PDB file of C-alpha atoms in Angstrom:
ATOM      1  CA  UNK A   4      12.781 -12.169 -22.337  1.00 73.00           C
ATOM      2  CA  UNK A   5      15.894 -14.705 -22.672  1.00 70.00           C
ATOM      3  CA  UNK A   6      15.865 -18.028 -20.887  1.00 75.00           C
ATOM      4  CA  UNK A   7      19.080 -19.340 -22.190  1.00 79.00           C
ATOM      5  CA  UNK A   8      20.830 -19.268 -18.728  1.00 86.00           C
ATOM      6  CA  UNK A   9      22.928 -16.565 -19.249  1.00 91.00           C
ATOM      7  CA  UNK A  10      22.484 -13.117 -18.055  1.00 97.00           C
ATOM      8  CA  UNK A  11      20.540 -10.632 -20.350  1.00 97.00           C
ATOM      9  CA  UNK A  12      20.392  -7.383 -19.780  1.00 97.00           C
ATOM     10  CA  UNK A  13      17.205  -6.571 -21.941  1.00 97.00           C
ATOM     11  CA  UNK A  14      15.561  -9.217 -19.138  1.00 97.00           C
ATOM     12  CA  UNK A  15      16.926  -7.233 -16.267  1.00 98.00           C
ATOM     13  CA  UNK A  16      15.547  -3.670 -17.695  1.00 97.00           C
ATOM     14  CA  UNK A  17      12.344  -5.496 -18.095  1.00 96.00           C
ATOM     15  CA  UNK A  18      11.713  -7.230 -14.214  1.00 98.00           C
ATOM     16  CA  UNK A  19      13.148  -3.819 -13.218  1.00 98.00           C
ATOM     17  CA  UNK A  20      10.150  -2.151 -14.794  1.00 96.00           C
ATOM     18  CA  UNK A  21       7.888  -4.932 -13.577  1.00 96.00           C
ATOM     19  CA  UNK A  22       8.966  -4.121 -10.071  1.00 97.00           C
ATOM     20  CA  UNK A  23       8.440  -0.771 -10.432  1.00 95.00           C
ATOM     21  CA  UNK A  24       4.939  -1.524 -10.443  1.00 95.00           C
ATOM     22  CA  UNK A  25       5.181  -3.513  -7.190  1.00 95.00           C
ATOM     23  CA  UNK A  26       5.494  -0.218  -5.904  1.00 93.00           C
ATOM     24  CA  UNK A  27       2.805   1.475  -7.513  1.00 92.00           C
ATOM     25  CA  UNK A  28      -0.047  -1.271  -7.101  1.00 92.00           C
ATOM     26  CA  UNK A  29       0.730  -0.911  -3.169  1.00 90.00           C
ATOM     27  CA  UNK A  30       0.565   3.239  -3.096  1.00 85.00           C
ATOM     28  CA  UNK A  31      -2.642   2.626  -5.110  1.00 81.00           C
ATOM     29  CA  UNK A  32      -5.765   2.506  -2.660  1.00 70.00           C
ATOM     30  CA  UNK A  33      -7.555  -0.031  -5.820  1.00 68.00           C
ATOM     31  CA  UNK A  34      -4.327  -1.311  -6.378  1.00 74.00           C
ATOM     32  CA  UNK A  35      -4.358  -0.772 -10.037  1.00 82.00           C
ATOM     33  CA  UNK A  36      -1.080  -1.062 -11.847  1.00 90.00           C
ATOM     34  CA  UNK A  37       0.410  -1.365 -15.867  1.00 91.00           C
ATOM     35  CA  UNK A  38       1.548  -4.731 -16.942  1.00 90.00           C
ATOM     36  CA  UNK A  39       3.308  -4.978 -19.847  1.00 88.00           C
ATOM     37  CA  UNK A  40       1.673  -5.410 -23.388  1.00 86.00           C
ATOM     38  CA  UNK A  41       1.009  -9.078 -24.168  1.00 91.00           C
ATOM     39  CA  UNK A  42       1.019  -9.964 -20.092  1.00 94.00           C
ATOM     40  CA  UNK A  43      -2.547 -10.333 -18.309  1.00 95.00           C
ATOM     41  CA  UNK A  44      -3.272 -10.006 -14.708  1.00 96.00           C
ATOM     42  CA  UNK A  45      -3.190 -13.660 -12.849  1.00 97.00           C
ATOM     43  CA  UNK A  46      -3.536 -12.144  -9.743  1.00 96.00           C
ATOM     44  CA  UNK A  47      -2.218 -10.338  -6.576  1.00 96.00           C
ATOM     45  CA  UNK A  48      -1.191 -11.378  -2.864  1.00 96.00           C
ATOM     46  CA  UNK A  49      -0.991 -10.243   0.430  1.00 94.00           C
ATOM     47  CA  UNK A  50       1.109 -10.475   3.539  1.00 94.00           C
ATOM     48  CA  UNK A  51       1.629  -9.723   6.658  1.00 91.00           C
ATOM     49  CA  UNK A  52       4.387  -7.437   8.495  1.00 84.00           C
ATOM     50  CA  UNK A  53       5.563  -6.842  11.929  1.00 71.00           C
ATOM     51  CA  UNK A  54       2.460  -6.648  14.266  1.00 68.00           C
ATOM     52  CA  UNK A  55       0.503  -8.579  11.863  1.00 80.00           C
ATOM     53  CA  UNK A  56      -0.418  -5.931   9.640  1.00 83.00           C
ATOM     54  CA  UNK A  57      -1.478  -6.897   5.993  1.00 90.00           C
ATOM     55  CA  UNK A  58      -0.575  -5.145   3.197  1.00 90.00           C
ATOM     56  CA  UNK A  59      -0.233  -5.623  -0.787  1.00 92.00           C
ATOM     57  CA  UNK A  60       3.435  -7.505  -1.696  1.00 95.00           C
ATOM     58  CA  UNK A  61       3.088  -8.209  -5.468  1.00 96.00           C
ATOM     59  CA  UNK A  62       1.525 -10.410  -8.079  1.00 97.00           C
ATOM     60  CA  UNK A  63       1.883 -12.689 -10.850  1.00 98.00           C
ATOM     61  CA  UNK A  64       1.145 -12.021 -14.444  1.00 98.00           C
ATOM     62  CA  UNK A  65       1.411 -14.128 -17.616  1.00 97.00           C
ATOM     63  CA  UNK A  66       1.855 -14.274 -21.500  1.00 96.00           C
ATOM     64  CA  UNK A  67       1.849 -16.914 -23.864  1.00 94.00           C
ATOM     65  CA  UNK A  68       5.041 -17.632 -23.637  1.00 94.00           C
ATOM     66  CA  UNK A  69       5.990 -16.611 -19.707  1.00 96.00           C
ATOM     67  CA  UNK A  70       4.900 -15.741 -16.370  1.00 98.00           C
ATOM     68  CA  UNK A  71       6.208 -13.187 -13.760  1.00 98.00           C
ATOM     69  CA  UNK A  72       6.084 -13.688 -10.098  1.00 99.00           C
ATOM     70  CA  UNK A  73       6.993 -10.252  -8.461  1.00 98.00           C
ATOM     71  CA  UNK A  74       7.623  -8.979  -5.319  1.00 98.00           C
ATOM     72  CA  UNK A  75       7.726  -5.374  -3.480  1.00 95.00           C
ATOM     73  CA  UNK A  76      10.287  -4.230  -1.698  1.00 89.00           C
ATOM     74  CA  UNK A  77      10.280  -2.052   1.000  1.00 77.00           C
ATOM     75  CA  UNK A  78       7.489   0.594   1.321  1.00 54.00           C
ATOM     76  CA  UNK A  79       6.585   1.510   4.308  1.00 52.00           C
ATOM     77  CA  UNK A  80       8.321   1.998   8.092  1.00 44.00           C
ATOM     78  CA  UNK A  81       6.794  -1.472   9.313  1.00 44.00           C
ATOM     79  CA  UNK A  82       9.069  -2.996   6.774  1.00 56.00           C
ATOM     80  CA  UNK A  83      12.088  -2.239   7.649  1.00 56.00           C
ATOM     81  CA  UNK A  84      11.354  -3.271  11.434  1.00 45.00           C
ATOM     82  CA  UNK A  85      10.581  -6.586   9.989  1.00 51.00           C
ATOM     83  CA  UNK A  86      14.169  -6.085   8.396  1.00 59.00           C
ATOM     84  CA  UNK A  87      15.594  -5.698  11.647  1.00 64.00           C
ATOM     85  CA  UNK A  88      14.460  -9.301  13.158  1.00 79.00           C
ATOM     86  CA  UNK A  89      17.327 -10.365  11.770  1.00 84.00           C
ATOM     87  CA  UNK A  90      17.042 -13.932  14.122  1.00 90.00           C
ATOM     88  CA  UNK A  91      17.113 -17.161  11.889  1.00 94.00           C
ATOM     89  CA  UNK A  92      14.540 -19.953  11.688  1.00 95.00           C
ATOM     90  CA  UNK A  93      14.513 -23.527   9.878  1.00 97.00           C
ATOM     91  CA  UNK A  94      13.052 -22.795   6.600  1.00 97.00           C
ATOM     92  CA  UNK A  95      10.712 -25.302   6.640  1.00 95.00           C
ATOM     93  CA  UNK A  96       9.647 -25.742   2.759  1.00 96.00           C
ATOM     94  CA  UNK A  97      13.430 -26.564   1.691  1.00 94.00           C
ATOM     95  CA  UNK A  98      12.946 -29.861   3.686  1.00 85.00           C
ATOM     96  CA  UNK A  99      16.363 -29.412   4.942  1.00 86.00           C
ATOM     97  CA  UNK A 100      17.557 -27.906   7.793  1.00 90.00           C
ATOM     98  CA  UNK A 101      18.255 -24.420   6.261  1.00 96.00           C
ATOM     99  CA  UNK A 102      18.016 -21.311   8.354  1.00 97.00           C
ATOM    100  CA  UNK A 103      16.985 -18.248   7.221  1.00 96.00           C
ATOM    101  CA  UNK A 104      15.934 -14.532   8.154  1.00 93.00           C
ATOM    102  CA  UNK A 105      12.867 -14.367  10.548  1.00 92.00           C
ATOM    103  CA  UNK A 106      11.350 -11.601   9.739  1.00 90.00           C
ATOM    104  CA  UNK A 107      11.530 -12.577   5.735  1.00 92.00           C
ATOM    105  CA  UNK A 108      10.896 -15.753   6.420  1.00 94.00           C
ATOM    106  CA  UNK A 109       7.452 -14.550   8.222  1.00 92.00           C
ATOM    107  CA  UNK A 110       6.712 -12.087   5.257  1.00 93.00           C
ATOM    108  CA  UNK A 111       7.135 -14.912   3.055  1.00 96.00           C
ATOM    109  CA  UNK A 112       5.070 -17.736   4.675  1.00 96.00           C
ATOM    110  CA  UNK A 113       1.987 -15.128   5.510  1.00 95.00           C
ATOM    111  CA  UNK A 114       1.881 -15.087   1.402  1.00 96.00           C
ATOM    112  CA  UNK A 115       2.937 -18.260   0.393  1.00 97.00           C
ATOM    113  CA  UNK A 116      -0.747 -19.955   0.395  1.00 96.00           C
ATOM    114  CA  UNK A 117      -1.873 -17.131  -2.034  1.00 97.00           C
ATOM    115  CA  UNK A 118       1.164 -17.140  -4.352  1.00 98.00           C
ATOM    116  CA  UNK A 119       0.994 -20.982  -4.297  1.00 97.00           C
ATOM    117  CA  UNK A 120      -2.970 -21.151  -5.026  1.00 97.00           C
ATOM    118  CA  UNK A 121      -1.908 -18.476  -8.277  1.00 98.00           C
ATOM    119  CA  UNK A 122       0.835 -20.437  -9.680  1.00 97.00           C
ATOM    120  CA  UNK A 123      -1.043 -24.021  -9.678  1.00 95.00           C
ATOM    121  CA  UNK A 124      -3.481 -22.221 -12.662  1.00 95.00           C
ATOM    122  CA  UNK A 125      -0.083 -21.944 -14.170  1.00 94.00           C
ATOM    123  CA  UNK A 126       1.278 -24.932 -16.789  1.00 91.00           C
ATOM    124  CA  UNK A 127       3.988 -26.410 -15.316  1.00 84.00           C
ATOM    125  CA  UNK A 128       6.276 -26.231 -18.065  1.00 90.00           C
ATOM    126  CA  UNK A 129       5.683 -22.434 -18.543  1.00 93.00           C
ATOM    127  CA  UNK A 130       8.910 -20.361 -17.775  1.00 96.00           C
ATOM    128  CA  UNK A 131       8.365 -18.543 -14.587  1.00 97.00           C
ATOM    129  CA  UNK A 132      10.350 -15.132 -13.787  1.00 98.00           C
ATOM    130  CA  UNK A 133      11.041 -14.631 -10.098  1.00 99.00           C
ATOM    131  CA  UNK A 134      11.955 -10.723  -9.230  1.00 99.00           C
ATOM    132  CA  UNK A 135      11.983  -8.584  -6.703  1.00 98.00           C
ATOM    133  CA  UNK A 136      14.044  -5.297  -5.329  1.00 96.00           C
ATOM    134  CA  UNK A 137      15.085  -4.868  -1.852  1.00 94.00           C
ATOM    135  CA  UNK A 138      12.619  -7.131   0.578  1.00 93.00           C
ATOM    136  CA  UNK A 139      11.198  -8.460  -2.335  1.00 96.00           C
ATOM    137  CA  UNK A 140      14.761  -9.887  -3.293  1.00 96.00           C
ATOM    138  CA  UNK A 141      14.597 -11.540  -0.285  1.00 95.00           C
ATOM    139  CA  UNK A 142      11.024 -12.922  -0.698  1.00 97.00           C
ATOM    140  CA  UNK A 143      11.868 -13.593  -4.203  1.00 98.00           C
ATOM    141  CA  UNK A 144      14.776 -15.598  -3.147  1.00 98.00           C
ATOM    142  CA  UNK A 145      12.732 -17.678  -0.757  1.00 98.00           C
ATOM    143  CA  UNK A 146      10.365 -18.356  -3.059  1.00 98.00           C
ATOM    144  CA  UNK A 147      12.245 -19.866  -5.527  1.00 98.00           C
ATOM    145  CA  UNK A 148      13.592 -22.919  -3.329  1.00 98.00           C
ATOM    146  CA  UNK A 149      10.174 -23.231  -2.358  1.00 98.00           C
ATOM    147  CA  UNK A 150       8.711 -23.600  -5.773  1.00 97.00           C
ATOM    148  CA  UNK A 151      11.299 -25.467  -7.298  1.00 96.00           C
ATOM    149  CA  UNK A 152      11.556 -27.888  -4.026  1.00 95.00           C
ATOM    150  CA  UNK A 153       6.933 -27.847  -3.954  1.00 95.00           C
ATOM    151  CA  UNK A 154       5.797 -27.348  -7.179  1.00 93.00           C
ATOM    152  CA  UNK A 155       6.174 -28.289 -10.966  1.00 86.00           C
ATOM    153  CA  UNK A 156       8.065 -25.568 -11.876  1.00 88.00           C
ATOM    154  CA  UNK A 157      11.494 -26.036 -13.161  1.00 81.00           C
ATOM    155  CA  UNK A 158      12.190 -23.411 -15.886  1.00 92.00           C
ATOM    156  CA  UNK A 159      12.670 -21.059 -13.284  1.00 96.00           C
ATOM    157  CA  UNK A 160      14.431 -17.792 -13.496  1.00 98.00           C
ATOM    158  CA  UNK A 161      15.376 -15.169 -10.891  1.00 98.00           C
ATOM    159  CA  UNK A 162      16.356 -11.831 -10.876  1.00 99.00           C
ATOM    160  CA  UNK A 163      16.845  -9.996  -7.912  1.00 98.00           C
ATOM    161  CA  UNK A 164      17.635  -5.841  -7.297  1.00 97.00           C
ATOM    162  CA  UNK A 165      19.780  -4.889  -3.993  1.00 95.00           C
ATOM    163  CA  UNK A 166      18.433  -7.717  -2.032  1.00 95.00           C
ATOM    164  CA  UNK A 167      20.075  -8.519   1.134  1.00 94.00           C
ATOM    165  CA  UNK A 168      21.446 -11.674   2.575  1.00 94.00           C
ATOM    166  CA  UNK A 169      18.386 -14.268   3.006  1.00 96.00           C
ATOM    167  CA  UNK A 170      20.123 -17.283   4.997  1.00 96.00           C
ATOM    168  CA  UNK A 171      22.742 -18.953   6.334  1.00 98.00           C
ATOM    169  CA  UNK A 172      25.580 -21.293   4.607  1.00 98.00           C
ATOM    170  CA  UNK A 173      23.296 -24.744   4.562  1.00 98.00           C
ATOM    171  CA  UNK A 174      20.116 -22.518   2.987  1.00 98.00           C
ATOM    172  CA  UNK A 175      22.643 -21.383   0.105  1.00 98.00           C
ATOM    173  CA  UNK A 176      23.902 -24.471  -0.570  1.00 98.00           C
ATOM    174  CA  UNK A 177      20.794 -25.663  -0.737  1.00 97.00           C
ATOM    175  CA  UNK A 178      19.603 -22.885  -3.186  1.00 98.00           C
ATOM    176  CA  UNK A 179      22.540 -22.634  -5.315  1.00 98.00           C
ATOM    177  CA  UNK A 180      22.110 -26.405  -5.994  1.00 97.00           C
ATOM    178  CA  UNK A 181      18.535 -26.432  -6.681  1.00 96.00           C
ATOM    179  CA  UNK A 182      17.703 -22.587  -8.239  1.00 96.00           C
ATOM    180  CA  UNK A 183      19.013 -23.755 -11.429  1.00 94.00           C
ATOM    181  CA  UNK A 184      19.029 -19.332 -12.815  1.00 97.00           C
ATOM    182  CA  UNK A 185      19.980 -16.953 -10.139  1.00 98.00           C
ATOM    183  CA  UNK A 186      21.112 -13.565 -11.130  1.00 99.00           C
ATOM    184  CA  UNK A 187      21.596 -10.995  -8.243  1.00 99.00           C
ATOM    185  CA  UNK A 188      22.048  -7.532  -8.909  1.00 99.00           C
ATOM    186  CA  UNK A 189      23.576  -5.061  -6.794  1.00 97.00           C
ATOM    187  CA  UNK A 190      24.919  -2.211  -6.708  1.00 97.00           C
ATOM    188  CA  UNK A 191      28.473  -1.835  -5.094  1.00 96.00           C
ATOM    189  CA  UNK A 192      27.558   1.583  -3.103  1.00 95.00           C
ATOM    190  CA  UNK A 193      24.056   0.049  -1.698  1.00 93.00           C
ATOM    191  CA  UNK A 194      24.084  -0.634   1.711  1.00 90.00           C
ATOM    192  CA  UNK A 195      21.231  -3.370   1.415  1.00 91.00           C
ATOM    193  CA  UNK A 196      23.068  -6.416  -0.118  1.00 93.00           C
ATOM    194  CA  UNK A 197      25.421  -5.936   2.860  1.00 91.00           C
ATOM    195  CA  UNK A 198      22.830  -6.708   5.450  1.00 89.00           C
ATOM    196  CA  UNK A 199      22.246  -8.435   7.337  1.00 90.00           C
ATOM    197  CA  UNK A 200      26.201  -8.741   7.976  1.00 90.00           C
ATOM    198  CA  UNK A 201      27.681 -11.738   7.308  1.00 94.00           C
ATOM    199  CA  UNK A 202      27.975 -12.806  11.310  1.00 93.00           C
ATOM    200  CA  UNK A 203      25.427 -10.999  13.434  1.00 89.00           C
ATOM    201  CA  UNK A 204      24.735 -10.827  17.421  1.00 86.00           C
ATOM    202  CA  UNK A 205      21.508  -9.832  18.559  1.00 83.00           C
ATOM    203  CA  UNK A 206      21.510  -7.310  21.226  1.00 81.00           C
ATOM    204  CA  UNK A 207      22.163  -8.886  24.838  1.00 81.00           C
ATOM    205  CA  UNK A 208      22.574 -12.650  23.674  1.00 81.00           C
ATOM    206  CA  UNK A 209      25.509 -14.958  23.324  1.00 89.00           C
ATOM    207  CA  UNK A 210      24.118 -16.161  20.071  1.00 90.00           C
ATOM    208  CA  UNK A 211      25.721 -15.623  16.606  1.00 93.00           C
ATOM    209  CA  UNK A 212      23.939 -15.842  13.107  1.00 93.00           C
ATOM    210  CA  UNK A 213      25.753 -16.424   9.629  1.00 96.00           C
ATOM    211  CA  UNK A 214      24.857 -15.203   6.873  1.00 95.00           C
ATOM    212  CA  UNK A 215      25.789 -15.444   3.474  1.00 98.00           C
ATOM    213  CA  UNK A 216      24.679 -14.369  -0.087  1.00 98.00           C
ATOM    214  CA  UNK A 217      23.118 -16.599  -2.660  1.00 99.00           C
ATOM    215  CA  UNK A 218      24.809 -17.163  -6.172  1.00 98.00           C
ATOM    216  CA  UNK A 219      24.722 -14.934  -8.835  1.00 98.00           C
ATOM    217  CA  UNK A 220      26.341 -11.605  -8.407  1.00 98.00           C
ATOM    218  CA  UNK A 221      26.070  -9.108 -11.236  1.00 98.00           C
ATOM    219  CA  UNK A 222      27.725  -5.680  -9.720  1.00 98.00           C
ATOM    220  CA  UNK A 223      27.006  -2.301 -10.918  1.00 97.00           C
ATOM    221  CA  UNK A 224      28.601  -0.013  -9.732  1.00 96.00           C
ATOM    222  CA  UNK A 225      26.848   3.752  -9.795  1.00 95.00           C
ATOM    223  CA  UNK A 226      27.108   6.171  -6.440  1.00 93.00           C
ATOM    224  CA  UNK A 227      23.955   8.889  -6.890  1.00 89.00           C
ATOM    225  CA  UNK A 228      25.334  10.881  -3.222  1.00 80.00           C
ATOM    226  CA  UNK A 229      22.355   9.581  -0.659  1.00 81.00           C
ATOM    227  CA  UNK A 230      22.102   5.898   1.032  1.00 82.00           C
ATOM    228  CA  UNK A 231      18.290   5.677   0.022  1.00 83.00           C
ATOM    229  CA  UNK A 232      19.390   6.957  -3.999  1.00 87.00           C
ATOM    230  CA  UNK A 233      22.013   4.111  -4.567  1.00 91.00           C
ATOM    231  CA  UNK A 234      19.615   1.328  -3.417  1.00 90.00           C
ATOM    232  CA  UNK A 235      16.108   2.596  -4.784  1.00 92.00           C
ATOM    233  CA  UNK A 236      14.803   1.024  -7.809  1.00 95.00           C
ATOM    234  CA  UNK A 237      14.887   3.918 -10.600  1.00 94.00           C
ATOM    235  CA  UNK A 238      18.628   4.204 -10.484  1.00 95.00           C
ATOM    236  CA  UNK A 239      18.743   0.482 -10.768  1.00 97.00           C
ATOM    237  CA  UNK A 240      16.918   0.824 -13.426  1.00 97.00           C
ATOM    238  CA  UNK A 241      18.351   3.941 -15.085  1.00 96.00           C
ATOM    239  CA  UNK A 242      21.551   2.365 -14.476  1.00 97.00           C
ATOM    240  CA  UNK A 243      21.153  -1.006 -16.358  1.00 98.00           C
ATOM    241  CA  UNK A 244      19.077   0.384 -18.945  1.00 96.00           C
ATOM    242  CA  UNK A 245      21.919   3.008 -19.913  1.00 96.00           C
ATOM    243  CA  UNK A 246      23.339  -0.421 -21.418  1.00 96.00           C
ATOM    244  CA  UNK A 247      20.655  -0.459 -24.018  1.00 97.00           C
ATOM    245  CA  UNK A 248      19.143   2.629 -23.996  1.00 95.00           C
ATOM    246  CA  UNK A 249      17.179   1.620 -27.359  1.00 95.00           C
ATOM    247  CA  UNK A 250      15.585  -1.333 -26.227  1.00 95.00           C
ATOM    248  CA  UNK A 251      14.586   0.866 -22.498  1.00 95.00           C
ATOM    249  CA  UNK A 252      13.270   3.438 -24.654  1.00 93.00           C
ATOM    250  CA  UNK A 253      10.825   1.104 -26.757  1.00 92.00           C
ATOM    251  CA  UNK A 254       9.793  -0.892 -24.039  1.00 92.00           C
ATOM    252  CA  UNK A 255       8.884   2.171 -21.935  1.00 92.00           C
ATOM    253  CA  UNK A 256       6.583   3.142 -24.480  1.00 89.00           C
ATOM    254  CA  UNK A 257       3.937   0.276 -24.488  1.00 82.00           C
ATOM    255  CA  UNK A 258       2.387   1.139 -22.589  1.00 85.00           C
ATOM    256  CA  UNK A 259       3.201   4.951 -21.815  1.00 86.00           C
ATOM    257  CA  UNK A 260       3.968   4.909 -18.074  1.00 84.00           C
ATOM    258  CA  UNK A 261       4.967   1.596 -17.213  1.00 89.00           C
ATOM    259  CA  UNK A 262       8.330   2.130 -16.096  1.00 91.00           C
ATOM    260  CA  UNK A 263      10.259   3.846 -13.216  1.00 88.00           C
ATOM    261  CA  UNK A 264      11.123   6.321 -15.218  1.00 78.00           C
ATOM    262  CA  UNK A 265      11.523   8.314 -19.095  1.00 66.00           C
ATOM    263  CA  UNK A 266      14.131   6.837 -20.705  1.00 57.00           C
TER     264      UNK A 266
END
C-alpha cells in the first residue's frame, strides 16, 4: 500500500477488502476472519452500543512493513439507534474543546482501552492504516486524533467508506490540522455522509448542533436503485476497484475469499 500522501486507489480497494472482513469476523460466532497474505492477527476489540450491549467492532493486523487498524460499520439494529443520539459531547482525548457525536463518541471510548493496549505492541514508527465504512468511518475518524494527539504514531493514514459527519467546526479544525492523511470516500447517492445534517435540533429542545465533515473528499459517484445498495460496502468496493480491475482481481485471490466480492 502507498504512503506517499496522495490518494491511491490500489490502497482504497485494499482497506475496502479489509473492511469487508469487519463484517464477517462480527457475523462469525468464533469470530474468525481472512487477513491478507503477509498480515498476522494483532488482535481484536470490543465495544459497547446503546443499552450497553457489547459486541465485536474490528481489529488490528500487521506486516513487516504496515499495520491496519479497522473498524465495522453498522451491523446490527442497536447501531443505528446509537446513530440516532446525534447530541454532541467534548471529545475529551483531542485536549481541546472539540465536540463530537454522542453516540460515536460512546462507541469509541467503550473500545479505546483495547485498541490503545494493541497498538502500544506496535513500533512507533510503523505506518498505521486507519479504515472503516459507515460507523466505523466515524470511529475511524475519532481514532485518528486520538492516536496522533496520545500515542507515537505519526505515519498515520486514513481511509474512510460513506462515513457520516463526526463533529462540529472546532473538532475538524482540530483534525484537519493534526490527521496529517485523510481520504474520505463517498459516494454522491449515499445518504450516510449526509448525516447527521449539517445543523441539527433534537426533538423538543431549543438547542442546535453543527456539524461538519472532515477533510478529504474523494466522490464516486454510482446509484445501484436502493438507499441500503448505494451505501453498503461491496458496491464501494466494486465501484473503486472497476478502476483497476487487474490489481482487484489479483489481490482477491490470496487468499480465495477475502474480499466483498469476485472481481
Amino acid at each position: 500500500m502507498e504512503n506517499n500522501g496522495e490518494f491511491n486507489v490500489q490502497t482504497a480497494i485494499y482497506l475496502a477488502a479489509v473492511c469487508g472482513q469487519t463484517y464477517i469476523q462480527y457475523e462469525n460466532n468464533q469470530q474468525l476472519f481472512l487477513v491478507p497474505t503477509t498480515y498476522r492477527v494483532v488482535g481484536s476489540f470490543k465495544a459497547k452500543v446503546y443499552g450497553d450491549i457489547e459486541e465485536t467492532f474490528g481489529f488490528l493486523i500487521e506486516s513487516e512493513r504496515a499495520a491496519i487498524l479497522a473498524f465495522r460499520g453498522t451491523s446490527s439494529a442497536t447501531d443505528w439507534v446509537t446513530d440516532l443520539i446525534a447530541q454532541q459531547i467534548v471529545f475529551k482525548p483531542a485536549n481541546k474543546r472539540c465536540l463530537t457525536h454522542r453516540g460515536f463518541t460512546d462507541v469509541y471510548m467503550s473500545a479505546k482501552q483495547d485498541i490503545f493496549r494493541l497498538l502500544d505492541t506496535l513500533p512507533g514508527n510503523k505506518p498505521l492504516f486507519v479504515t472503516g465504512h459507515s460507523l466505523g468511518g466515524a470511529l475511524a475518524t475519532l481514532a485518528a486524533l486520538d492516536i496522533v494527539t496520545n500515542r507515537s504514531h505519526k505515519q498515520l493514514i486514513v481511509y474512510t467508506f460513506g462515513a457520516p459527519r463526526v463533529g462540529d467546526p472546532s473538532f475538524v479544525r482540530h483534525y484537519n490540522k493534526n490527521v496529517p492523511v485523510n481520504f474520505r470516500i463517498q459516494n454522491e447517492y449515499d445518504i450516510v455522509p449526509h448525516l447527521p445534517p449539517l445543523v441539527y435540533q433534537p426533538p423538543k429542545s431549543e438547542k442546535l448542533y453543527y456539524y461538519l465533515h472532515v477533510k478529504g473528499e474523494v466522490k464516486r459517484s454510482y446509484r445501484i436503485g436502493s438507499v441500503g445498495g448505494n451505501h453498503i460496502l461491496s458496491n464501494y468496493f466494486v465501484d473503486l476497484a472497476s478502476e483497476d480491475p487487474g490489481f482487484a482481481s489479483a489481490m482477491c485471490a490470496a487468499p480465495p475469499g477475502w474480499c466483498p466480492v469476485l472481481i
